[in-house]
XYZ file of N, CA and C in Angstrom:
708
model
N -109.798 -97.716 5.528
C -108.168 -97.746 5.443
C -107.924 -97.733 4.139
N -107.153 -96.627 3.788
C -106.562 -96.378 2.316
C -107.641 -96.548 1.254
N -108.857 -95.843 1.535
C -109.969 -95.896 0.560
C -110.690 -97.114 0.443
N -110.349 -98.107 1.529
C -111.241 -99.403 1.439
C -112.064 -99.566 2.547
N -113.112 -100.453 2.301
C -114.059 -100.850 3.395
C -113.412 -101.286 4.523
N -113.886 -101.219 5.812
C -113.333 -101.781 6.861
C -113.523 -103.444 6.910
N -112.480 -103.866 7.549
C -112.385 -105.328 7.539
C -111.443 -105.747 6.489
N -111.017 -105.046 5.628
C -109.890 -105.466 4.506
C -108.463 -105.620 5.334
N -108.138 -106.949 4.946
C -106.744 -107.447 5.492
C -105.742 -107.668 4.573
N -106.177 -107.895 3.309
C -105.268 -108.233 2.246
C -105.402 -107.546 0.954
N -104.470 -107.254 0.275
C -104.687 -106.461 -1.042
C -104.046 -107.524 -2.151
N -104.751 -107.580 -3.059
C -104.446 -108.497 -4.211
C -104.380 -107.688 -5.571
N -102.938 -107.472 -6.036
C -102.740 -106.596 -7.424
C -102.615 -107.264 -8.538
N -103.286 -106.938 -9.448
C -102.853 -107.300 -10.913
C -101.509 -106.379 -11.247
N -100.886 -106.960 -12.189
C -99.609 -106.374 -12.425
C -99.667 -105.416 -13.618
N -99.795 -105.924 -14.763
C -99.675 -104.977 -15.957
C -100.831 -103.783 -16.119
N -100.639 -102.667 -16.114
C -101.635 -101.549 -16.065
C -102.008 -101.197 -14.546
N -101.683 -101.993 -13.446
C -101.834 -101.426 -12.250
C -100.612 -101.183 -11.470
N -99.699 -102.053 -11.417
C -98.336 -101.717 -10.760
C -97.386 -101.188 -11.650
N -97.425 -101.890 -12.829
C -96.327 -101.569 -14.054
C -96.961 -100.975 -15.219
N -96.093 -100.258 -15.975
C -96.584 -99.786 -17.487
C -96.425 -100.637 -18.421
N -96.719 -102.054 -18.222
C -96.461 -102.901 -19.096
C -97.697 -103.384 -19.924
N -98.798 -102.838 -19.645
C -100.024 -103.197 -20.546
C -99.801 -102.717 -21.956
N -99.105 -101.496 -22.173
C -98.955 -101.062 -23.629
C -97.848 -101.825 -24.168
N -97.004 -102.395 -23.402
C -96.024 -103.396 -24.040
C -96.630 -104.557 -24.405
N -97.437 -105.225 -23.666
C -98.367 -106.416 -24.156
C -99.224 -106.112 -25.281
N -99.878 -104.921 -25.246
C -100.674 -104.600 -26.361
C -99.986 -104.510 -27.663
N -98.796 -103.887 -27.644
C -97.859 -103.738 -28.771
C -97.349 -105.140 -29.288
N -97.064 -106.082 -28.354
C -96.533 -107.461 -28.745
C -97.686 -108.230 -29.299
N -99.032 -108.085 -28.673
C -100.074 -108.794 -29.295
C -100.273 -108.125 -30.831
N -100.414 -107.007 -30.804
C -100.619 -106.220 -32.214
C -99.581 -106.951 -33.285
N -98.231 -106.724 -32.994
C -97.271 -107.136 -33.921
C -97.518 -108.889 -34.215
N -97.769 -109.558 -33.205
C -97.886 -110.960 -33.394
C -99.063 -111.280 -34.365
N -100.293 -110.730 -34.008
C -101.443 -111.096 -34.892
C -101.484 -110.322 -36.145
N -100.901 -109.164 -36.133
C -100.777 -108.540 -37.591
C -99.710 -109.418 -38.528
N -98.871 -109.974 -37.737
C -97.917 -110.832 -38.718
C -98.735 -112.103 -39.303
N -99.410 -112.568 -38.354
C -100.345 -113.834 -38.609
C -101.298 -113.536 -39.550
N -102.268 -112.425 -39.294
C -103.185 -112.135 -40.197
C -102.806 -111.816 -41.698
N -101.545 -111.126 -41.727
C -101.032 -110.777 -43.104
C -100.673 -112.014 -43.839
N -100.063 -112.963 -43.089
C -99.625 -114.105 -43.916
C -100.771 -114.933 -44.301
N -101.924 -114.988 -43.424
C -103.163 -115.660 -43.595
C -103.826 -115.042 -44.895
N -103.797 -113.785 -44.991
C -104.448 -113.027 -46.177
C -103.718 -113.271 -47.416
N -102.436 -113.514 -47.326
C -101.650 -113.415 -48.457
C -101.861 -115.013 -49.144
N -101.915 -116.009 -48.100
C -102.048 -117.559 -48.404
C -103.546 -117.752 -49.091
N -104.478 -117.085 -48.300
C -105.810 -117.627 -48.466
C -106.673 -116.491 -49.403
N -106.159 -115.314 -49.575
C -106.989 -114.181 -49.777
C -107.723 -113.641 -48.811
N -108.653 -112.680 -49.232
C -109.342 -112.090 -48.121
C -108.816 -110.763 -47.568
N -109.627 -109.900 -47.046
C -109.213 -108.773 -46.429
C -108.308 -108.692 -45.138
N -107.426 -107.945 -45.008
C -106.545 -107.928 -44.008
C -107.100 -106.817 -43.006
N -107.563 -107.173 -41.879
C -108.122 -106.316 -40.694
C -107.259 -106.550 -39.639
N -106.259 -105.432 -39.475
C -105.261 -105.526 -38.382
C -105.900 -105.565 -37.051
N -105.043 -106.237 -36.087
C -105.558 -106.144 -34.734
C -105.414 -104.769 -34.090
N -106.619 -104.297 -33.330
C -106.681 -103.080 -32.704
C -106.117 -103.085 -31.400
N -105.016 -102.157 -31.085
C -104.329 -102.392 -29.879
C -104.972 -101.749 -28.722
N -106.226 -101.131 -29.039
C -106.969 -100.712 -27.907
C -108.261 -101.533 -27.862
N -109.276 -101.505 -28.822
C -110.348 -102.246 -28.793
C -110.140 -103.643 -28.627
N -109.487 -104.226 -29.590
C -109.183 -105.770 -29.651
C -108.575 -106.296 -28.238
N -107.696 -105.424 -27.919
C -106.660 -105.780 -26.629
C -107.638 -105.836 -25.540
N -108.610 -104.799 -25.372
C -109.360 -104.711 -24.193
C -110.338 -105.791 -24.051
N -111.061 -106.181 -25.303
C -112.074 -106.899 -25.439
C -111.816 -108.359 -25.207
N -110.587 -108.787 -25.879
C -110.290 -110.209 -26.227
C -109.107 -110.799 -25.482
N -107.993 -109.925 -25.221
C -106.855 -110.728 -24.563
C -106.488 -110.027 -23.267
N -106.872 -108.919 -22.926
C -106.218 -108.286 -21.682
C -106.857 -109.102 -20.380
N -105.688 -109.307 -19.654
C -106.142 -110.025 -18.304
C -106.248 -111.646 -18.710
N -106.178 -111.984 -19.771
C -106.392 -113.403 -19.937
C -105.004 -114.245 -19.896
N -104.921 -115.536 -19.583
C -103.727 -116.071 -19.818
C -103.365 -116.389 -21.319
N -102.064 -116.245 -21.667
C -101.570 -116.064 -23.121
C -102.622 -116.952 -24.004
N -102.621 -118.368 -23.783
C -103.258 -119.065 -24.648
C -104.688 -118.704 -24.805
N -105.369 -118.381 -23.734
C -106.689 -118.036 -23.940
C -106.972 -116.699 -24.668
N -106.022 -115.880 -24.538
C -106.017 -114.703 -25.382
C -105.957 -114.814 -26.821
N -105.088 -115.877 -27.205
C -104.816 -116.326 -28.627
C -106.216 -116.744 -29.134
N -106.734 -117.740 -28.431
C -107.953 -118.380 -28.776
C -109.171 -117.295 -28.946
N -109.180 -116.479 -27.920
C -110.327 -115.437 -27.806
C -110.304 -114.581 -29.014
N -109.155 -114.036 -29.385
C -109.151 -113.083 -30.498
C -109.331 -113.880 -31.788
N -108.794 -114.962 -31.991
C -108.823 -115.732 -33.327
C -110.301 -116.273 -33.402
N -111.223 -116.470 -32.653
C -112.443 -116.782 -32.612
C -113.333 -115.589 -32.839
N -112.902 -114.575 -32.457
C -113.647 -113.183 -32.812
C -113.533 -113.142 -34.276
N -112.446 -113.607 -34.962
C -112.320 -113.463 -36.322
C -112.879 -114.478 -37.172
N -113.470 -115.550 -36.403
C -113.909 -116.783 -36.981
C -112.974 -117.753 -37.358
N -111.832 -117.766 -36.567
C -110.897 -118.760 -36.706
C -110.824 -119.661 -35.678
N -110.998 -121.070 -35.957
C -110.899 -121.913 -34.858
C -109.558 -122.630 -34.880
N -108.672 -122.101 -33.963
C -107.237 -122.547 -34.007
C -106.967 -123.771 -33.267
N -106.052 -124.674 -33.871
C -105.743 -125.909 -33.248
C -104.585 -125.368 -32.130
N -104.182 -126.455 -31.173
C -103.322 -126.172 -30.126
C -101.886 -125.909 -30.669
N -101.590 -126.312 -31.498
C -100.187 -126.089 -32.095
C -100.058 -124.461 -32.653
N -101.240 -124.193 -33.145
C -101.077 -122.627 -33.642
C -101.267 -121.796 -32.392
N -102.107 -122.086 -31.351
C -102.224 -121.481 -30.118
C -100.728 -121.242 -29.483
N -100.086 -122.431 -29.472
C -98.912 -122.336 -28.783
C -97.685 -121.572 -29.511
N -97.866 -121.736 -30.773
C -96.999 -121.010 -31.821
C -97.000 -119.604 -31.735
N -98.174 -119.047 -31.602
C -98.659 -117.624 -31.802
C -98.387 -117.113 -30.224
N -98.623 -117.742 -29.257
C -98.343 -117.443 -27.802
C -96.951 -117.293 -27.558
N -96.089 -118.121 -28.099
C -94.673 -118.271 -27.852
C -94.023 -117.023 -28.614
N -94.484 -116.707 -29.870
C -94.087 -115.390 -30.632
C -94.178 -114.254 -29.873
N -95.612 -114.170 -29.154
C -95.982 -112.850 -28.371
C -95.152 -112.749 -27.402
N -94.781 -113.878 -26.579
C -94.020 -113.736 -25.326
C -92.680 -113.302 -25.708
N -92.013 -113.825 -26.935
C -90.805 -113.438 -27.402
C -90.747 -111.886 -27.600
N -91.833 -111.420 -28.184
C -91.715 -109.976 -28.499
C -91.866 -109.139 -27.248
N -92.570 -109.462 -26.417
C -92.873 -108.887 -24.974
C -91.345 -108.751 -24.260
N -90.589 -109.771 -24.212
C -89.349 -109.846 -23.599
C -88.337 -108.966 -24.411
N -88.377 -108.933 -25.905
C -87.604 -108.142 -26.492
C -87.984 -106.687 -26.363
N -88.927 -106.198 -26.106
C -89.519 -104.943 -25.868
C -88.932 -104.426 -24.273
N -89.182 -105.400 -23.414
C -88.817 -104.960 -22.137
C -87.139 -104.849 -22.167
N -86.469 -105.731 -22.749
C -85.058 -105.686 -22.876
C -84.520 -104.453 -23.541
N -85.269 -104.253 -24.422
C -84.845 -102.874 -25.231
C -85.240 -101.489 -24.531
N -86.452 -101.392 -23.961
C -86.962 -100.326 -23.385
C -86.933 -100.175 -22.095
N -87.060 -101.294 -21.195
C -87.093 -101.572 -19.725
C -88.736 -101.381 -19.369
N -88.879 -101.210 -18.013
C -90.186 -101.316 -17.618
C -90.287 -100.166 -16.649
N -91.470 -99.509 -16.452
C -91.568 -98.278 -15.711
C -92.924 -98.708 -14.787
N -92.658 -98.312 -13.536
C -93.690 -98.478 -12.607
C -94.758 -97.346 -12.629
N -95.846 -97.573 -12.205
C -96.785 -96.336 -11.875
C -96.429 -95.888 -10.451
N -96.053 -94.577 -10.573
C -95.392 -94.096 -9.074
C -96.462 -94.150 -7.982
N -97.674 -93.837 -8.666
C -98.695 -93.630 -7.531
C -99.096 -94.946 -6.860
N -98.905 -96.089 -7.721
C -99.221 -97.356 -7.226
C -97.986 -97.881 -6.311
N -96.958 -97.412 -6.749
C -95.749 -97.780 -5.705
C -96.109 -97.112 -4.351
N -96.406 -95.819 -4.345
C -96.721 -95.106 -3.073
C -97.743 -95.806 -2.358
N -98.861 -96.318 -3.173
C -99.911 -96.957 -2.294
C -99.520 -98.335 -1.770
N -98.793 -99.018 -2.406
C -98.063 -100.451 -2.065
C -97.424 -100.198 -0.685
N -96.574 -99.121 -0.848
C -95.683 -98.735 0.365
C -96.530 -98.354 1.605
N -97.594 -97.527 1.319
C -98.541 -97.282 2.467
C -99.399 -98.385 2.970
N -99.500 -99.434 2.258
C -100.357 -100.595 2.721
C -99.453 -101.442 3.490
N -98.231 -101.465 3.005
C -97.310 -102.443 3.689
C -97.092 -101.668 5.122
N -96.924 -100.434 5.156
C -96.556 -99.713 6.393
C -97.843 -99.785 7.426
N -99.149 -99.995 6.978
C -100.337 -100.133 7.458
C -100.430 -101.708 7.963
N -99.558 -102.511 7.546
C -99.727 -103.920 8.166
C -100.571 -104.931 7.324
N -101.048 -104.492 6.149
C -101.733 -105.127 5.212
C -100.994 -106.355 4.488
N -101.654 -107.489 4.295
C -100.896 -108.476 3.594
C -101.048 -108.088 1.980
N -99.987 -108.537 1.255
C -99.791 -107.976 -0.131
C -99.519 -109.266 -0.939
N -100.291 -109.288 -2.219
C -99.912 -110.158 -3.245
C -100.204 -109.761 -4.590
N -99.334 -110.313 -5.602
C -99.638 -109.995 -6.904
C -100.299 -111.085 -7.613
N -101.292 -110.799 -8.403
C -102.035 -111.875 -9.185
C -101.957 -111.484 -10.682
N -101.150 -112.219 -11.371
C -100.994 -111.979 -12.848
C -101.105 -113.218 -13.779
N -101.614 -112.974 -14.950
C -101.553 -113.974 -15.957
C -100.312 -114.236 -16.463
N -99.367 -113.240 -16.462
C -98.127 -113.332 -17.107
C -96.902 -114.247 -16.461
N -96.412 -114.931 -17.242
C -95.465 -115.996 -16.882
C -94.053 -114.837 -16.242
N -94.078 -113.669 -16.734
C -92.793 -112.869 -16.513
C -92.941 -112.074 -15.165
N -94.194 -112.244 -14.552
C -94.460 -111.281 -13.478
C -93.410 -111.035 -12.464
N -92.618 -112.070 -11.914
C -91.558 -111.840 -10.899
C -90.526 -111.086 -11.642
N -89.981 -111.246 -12.975
C -88.953 -110.607 -13.408
C -89.338 -108.937 -13.641
N -90.726 -108.779 -13.907
C -91.005 -107.389 -14.085
C -90.994 -106.723 -12.640
N -91.536 -107.470 -11.525
C -91.432 -106.746 -10.258
C -89.979 -106.422 -9.858
N -89.283 -107.439 -10.238
C -87.981 -107.273 -9.784
C -87.210 -106.008 -10.479
N -87.576 -106.080 -11.696
C -86.955 -104.863 -12.643
C -87.389 -103.544 -12.097
N -88.522 -103.353 -11.496
C -88.970 -102.038 -11.041
C -88.772 -102.153 -9.541
N -88.057 -102.949 -8.974
C -87.739 -102.877 -7.564
C -88.679 -102.930 -6.448
N -89.819 -103.904 -6.719
C -90.787 -104.058 -5.588
C -91.122 -105.411 -5.319
N -90.420 -106.270 -5.796
C -90.662 -107.733 -5.586
C -90.700 -108.119 -4.164
N -89.908 -107.513 -3.322
C -89.830 -107.911 -1.995
C -91.030 -107.328 -1.265
N -91.669 -106.590 -1.780
C -92.868 -106.045 -0.939
C -94.180 -106.899 -1.019
N -94.021 -108.036 -1.752
C -95.384 -108.935 -1.825
C -94.845 -110.240 -1.349
N -95.751 -110.697 -0.355
C -95.635 -112.045 0.268
C -95.827 -113.339 -0.753
N -96.639 -113.062 -1.723
C -96.909 -114.069 -2.630
C -97.010 -113.465 -4.107
N -96.799 -114.171 -5.244
C -97.100 -113.796 -6.602
C -97.561 -115.103 -7.162
N -98.769 -114.870 -7.469
C -99.580 -115.796 -8.364
C -99.432 -115.516 -9.742
N -98.589 -116.237 -10.589
C -98.334 -115.830 -12.026
C -98.742 -116.941 -12.928
N -98.276 -116.790 -14.346
C -98.771 -117.691 -15.342
C -98.168 -119.088 -14.991
N -97.070 -119.124 -14.246
C -96.547 -120.536 -14.068
C -97.353 -121.257 -12.872
N -97.726 -120.550 -11.912
C -98.770 -121.003 -10.791
C -99.933 -121.504 -11.586
N -100.588 -120.690 -12.628
C -101.714 -121.121 -13.276
C -101.601 -122.324 -13.855
N -100.556 -122.518 -14.535
C -100.290 -123.848 -15.446
C -99.799 -124.927 -14.603
N -98.987 -124.638 -13.303
C -98.791 -125.908 -12.535
C -99.747 -126.278 -11.746
N -100.731 -125.364 -11.161
C -101.837 -125.488 -10.171
C -103.089 -125.994 -10.928
N -103.013 -125.745 -12.249
C -104.295 -126.079 -13.073
C -105.318 -125.113 -12.798
N -104.895 -123.855 -12.383
C -105.946 -122.956 -12.073
C -106.557 -122.284 -13.485
N -107.881 -121.940 -13.218
C -108.536 -121.259 -14.534
C -108.131 -119.732 -14.472
N -107.812 -119.180 -15.479
C -107.584 -117.876 -15.635
C -108.578 -116.999 -15.521
N -108.400 -115.566 -15.578
C -109.505 -114.575 -15.407
C -110.193 -114.611 -16.752
N -111.545 -114.700 -16.730
C -112.357 -113.771 -15.717
C -112.767 -114.858 -14.489
N -112.485 -116.177 -14.472
C -112.556 -117.083 -13.199
C -111.733 -116.473 -12.198
N -112.352 -116.709 -11.072
C -111.642 -116.010 -9.683
C -110.688 -116.880 -9.291
N -110.220 -117.846 -9.859
C -109.329 -118.912 -9.248
C -108.045 -118.407 -8.759
N -107.268 -117.568 -9.603
C -106.072 -116.882 -9.191
C -105.923 -116.004 -8.128
N -107.014 -115.314 -7.983
C -107.149 -114.371 -6.710
C -107.635 -115.074 -5.652
N -108.471 -116.052 -5.675
C -108.924 -116.895 -4.575
C -107.534 -117.701 -3.958
N -106.669 -118.413 -4.940
C -105.435 -118.744 -4.589
C -104.446 -117.844 -3.910
N -104.530 -116.568 -4.285
C -103.598 -115.697 -3.629
C -104.269 -115.333 -2.170
N -105.414 -115.173 -1.883
C -106.076 -115.150 -0.691
C -105.656 -116.256 0.233
N -105.831 -117.360 -0.412
C -105.545 -118.650 0.280
C -104.054 -118.549 1.132
N -103.188 -118.141 0.234
C -101.769 -118.231 0.435
C -101.548 -117.279 1.381
N -102.270 -116.246 1.558
C -102.223 -115.148 2.656
C -102.798 -115.427 3.702
N -103.782 -116.402 3.739
C -104.630 -116.775 4.923
C -105.628 -115.823 5.280
N -106.421 -115.540 4.222
C -107.350 -114.480 4.331
C -108.597 -114.744 3.575
N -109.816 -114.728 4.217
C -111.061 -114.921 3.515
C -111.159 -114.002 2.175
N -111.799 -114.536 1.128
C -112.099 -113.279 0.147
C -112.766 -111.993 0.561
N -113.820 -112.402 1.466
C -114.568 -111.273 1.928
C -113.644 -110.173 2.694
N -112.319 -110.489 3.058
C -111.558 -109.573 3.791
C -110.279 -109.262 2.922
N -110.483 -109.305 1.566
C -109.520 -109.010 0.657
C -109.973 -108.197 -0.544
N -109.154 -107.300 -1.021
C -109.409 -106.211 -2.118
C -108.660 -106.558 -3.149
N -109.298 -106.602 -4.390
C -108.726 -106.847 -5.785
C -108.513 -105.524 -6.407
N -107.181 -105.311 -7.134
C -107.024 -104.147 -7.719
C -106.809 -104.575 -9.273
N -107.579 -104.139 -10.114
C -107.458 -104.509 -11.678
C -107.785 -103.434 -12.597
N -106.939 -103.353 -13.730
C -107.516 -102.651 -14.687
C -108.225 -103.303 -16.000
N -108.239 -104.464 -15.975
C -108.742 -105.316 -17.025
C -110.190 -105.757 -16.602
N -111.049 -105.871 -17.651
C -112.531 -106.213 -17.480
C -112.658 -107.604 -17.096
N -111.737 -108.450 -17.607
C -111.846 -109.696 -17.107
C -111.380 -110.078 -15.859
N -110.445 -109.150 -15.242
C -109.987 -108.987 -13.831
C -110.933 -108.629 -13.032
N -111.647 -107.493 -13.194
C -112.932 -107.050 -12.335
C -113.929 -108.185 -12.178
N -114.117 -108.751 -13.316
C -115.167 -109.936 -13.367
C -114.713 -110.920 -12.189
N -113.407 -111.256 -12.458
C -112.940 -112.348 -11.586
C -113.104 -111.825 -9.943
N -112.971 -110.634 -9.936
C -112.985 -109.973 -8.353
C -114.576 -110.147 -7.881
N -115.381 -109.856 -8.847
C -116.902 -109.889 -8.450
C -117.197 -111.418 -8.241
N -116.780 -112.225 -9.237
C -117.130 -113.531 -9.139
C -116.637 -114.232 -7.848
N -115.302 -113.892 -7.411
C -114.896 -114.263 -6.142
C -115.567 -113.901 -4.850
N -116.253 -112.811 -4.815
C -117.102 -112.296 -3.742
C -115.952 -111.722 -2.880
N -115.098 -111.044 -3.344
C -114.084 -110.329 -2.591
C -114.750 -108.973 -1.976
N -114.066 -108.527 -0.880
C -114.536 -107.354 -0.054
C -114.772 -106.018 -0.708
N -113.863 -105.886 -1.761
C -113.614 -104.733 -2.629
C -112.914 -105.163 -4.002
N -113.453 -104.333 -4.968
C -112.972 -104.725 -6.350
C -112.615 -103.171 -6.835
N -111.311 -102.712 -6.880
C -110.950 -101.562 -7.391
C -110.666 -101.577 -8.614
N -111.219 -100.917 -9.610
C -111.003 -100.744 -11.104
C -110.071 -99.495 -11.439
N -109.039 -99.904 -11.963
C -107.769 -98.740 -12.296
C -108.302 -98.388 -13.693
N -108.703 -97.220 -13.951
C -109.107 -96.855 -15.309
C -107.855 -96.155 -16.009
N -107.169 -96.744 -16.915
C -106.092 -96.100 -17.455
C -106.244 -95.853 -18.868
N -107.438 -96.209 -19.474
C -107.748 -96.044 -20.801
C -109.204 -95.486 -21.127
N -109.710 -94.926 -19.978
C -110.887 -94.294 -20.327
C -112.197 -95.283 -20.478
N -112.079 -96.190 -19.582
C -113.262 -97.345 -19.440
C -113.923 -97.397 -18.037
N -114.028 -96.367 -17.272
C -114.590 -96.345 -16.044
C -115.969 -97.135 -15.920
N -116.838 -96.614 -17.024
C -118.115 -97.163 -17.086
C -118.009 -98.828 -17.233
N -117.257 -99.216 -18.040
C -117.140 -100.614 -18.233
C -116.607 -101.451 -17.151
N -115.670 -100.812 -16.348
C -115.156 -101.444 -15.293
C -116.178 -101.465 -14.227
N -117.094 -100.612 -13.997
C -118.107 -100.714 -12.913
C -119.073 -101.728 -13.467
N -119.489 -101.684 -14.761
C -120.472 -102.642 -15.249
C -119.861 -104.194 -15.065
N -118.690 -104.377 -15.094
C -118.134 -105.698 -15.035
C -117.706 -106.202 -13.639
N -117.985 -105.218 -12.629
C -117.952 -105.502 -11.194
C -116.947 -104.874 -10.131
N -116.412 -103.596 -10.767
C -115.723 -102.825 -9.899
C -116.507 -102.059 -8.813
N -116.249 -101.924 -7.633
C -116.907 -101.245 -6.585
C -116.451 -100.045 -6.477
N -115.224 -99.720 -6.846
C -114.793 -98.296 -6.895
C -113.819 -98.007 -8.231
N -113.761 -97.126 -8.794
C -112.954 -96.915 -9.964
C -111.989 -95.570 -9.739
N -110.909 -95.838 -9.793
C -109.826 -94.678 -9.811
C -108.948 -94.507 -11.026
N -108.375 -93.590 -11.315
C -107.306 -93.335 -12.493
C -106.115 -93.875 -11.946
N -105.772 -93.585 -10.766
C -104.471 -93.790 -10.186
C -104.630 -94.329 -8.617
N -103.905 -95.364 -8.109
C -104.080 -95.692 -6.854
C -103.958 -94.846 -5.757
N -102.949 -93.624 -5.807
C -102.680 -92.665 -4.895
C -103.832 -91.839 -4.555
N -104.943 -91.829 -5.534
C -106.171 -91.310 -5.392
C -106.840 -91.697 -3.987
N -106.468 -93.076 -3.641
C -107.105 -93.808 -2.374
C -106.226 -93.498 -1.232
N -105.067 -92.612 -1.206
C -104.262 -92.291 -0.101
C -105.065 -91.150 0.377
N -104.807 -91.026 1.823
C -105.303 -89.900 2.733
C -104.687 -88.655 2.199
């Protein structure tokens, strides 16, 4: 059904890069925040300024991770061991930048994904969104599809429930639990390498990698059982 194995009863969608075109918004916000920090650090301490790469650094170190983990991951890749005050300050700055960009430019959905979600709902499948973003519900509401999902496991749920972020499977497992479905009967939809790793770790019935940036091979290597460029490729 809908390009998925038999027995799938629930679909668990990542948000940024799968349903909404906000991955590029997040990448831009991460870049601005980290470049501000790295420039200031270089001016204070000396040394070469190597800017944040909005493609390679974003994909490898921050995409799909909870915001504090993304801060830690990238800084450690540069040999920086941040304290929690710095992690919070940089994370808050990144979130402010994201909200400013969304307020200024709005958010666009991926129309193929919207069609797929509609077909899945018409087919009687259970639907949830799983996102590390604390702004997930606002984004879903802004693109007009919040009401199509029975549950949203977002950054607030991660913090309040003490869930481990991706690549741990906790958030997807929580969504499956809320929908009353065993992982083997649920499919995960992810564009982030950490997200498909989480799908594989949770032993879900299918892990659909959504390749928006030309990384189909990496998505398969990290756990995707099928890779598409857009979800409407899975429609009959």
